[in-house]
């Protein structure tokens, strides 16, 4: 009996550690290309990049660019579609790299505010889903000026979501083992 209790305790501790290390992912926008005007592939470059990922609540986008050469603005859908960067309510970051936390579900819209950069393809939209749901989440309104937690910090690594799957698998195995005793 002592061994069973000890094994269960070890399993719970390992599962807890794995769950705590699977909080969020950092995504480098554009990968090695970074955040740039006139990206290869034109205005579809960043859309194609984003299509390769599933963004979940509290993931981070890291926009790599040289300060003074580019910026990151958080836009609403209408301003994004028209490349309108003159709205007074736009939250803008000018120090690269810029790290933005995707702090709500729904659609996020970003662009560079330098003249001609948005129309040359330096814009990005992403859809963020809740970790507990794989179904589509209806789009949310654009963030307010106090919106996402954004800082100009270098990216930090985080554990992949495989840790959550592994933890759930271990818990299921332990439960099945214990119910067979």
PDB file of N, CA and C in Angstrom, residues 13 79 142 164:
ATOM      1  N   UNK A  13       2.987  15.108  -8.444  1.00  0.00           N
ATOM      2  CA  UNK A  13       4.022  16.141  -8.470  1.00  0.00           C
ATOM      3  C   UNK A  13       4.536  16.361  -9.889  1.00  0.00           C
ATOM      4  N   UNK A  79      -9.551  49.842 -39.240  1.00  0.00           N
ATOM      5  CA  UNK A  79      -8.266  50.522 -39.463  1.00  0.00           C
ATOM      6  C   UNK A  79      -7.245  49.588 -40.101  1.00  0.00           C
ATOM      7  N   UNK A 142     -11.495  45.400 -30.934  1.00  0.00           N
ATOM      8  CA  UNK A 142     -10.083  45.737 -30.786  1.00  0.00           C
ATOM      9  C   UNK A 142      -9.810  46.167 -29.358  1.00  0.00           C
ATOM     10  N   UNK A 164       1.072  19.569 -21.574  1.00  0.00           N
ATOM     11  CA  UNK A 164      -0.296  19.391 -21.093  1.00  0.00           C
ATOM     12  C   UNK A 164      -0.813  18.027 -21.509  1.00  0.00           C
TER      13      UNK A 164
END
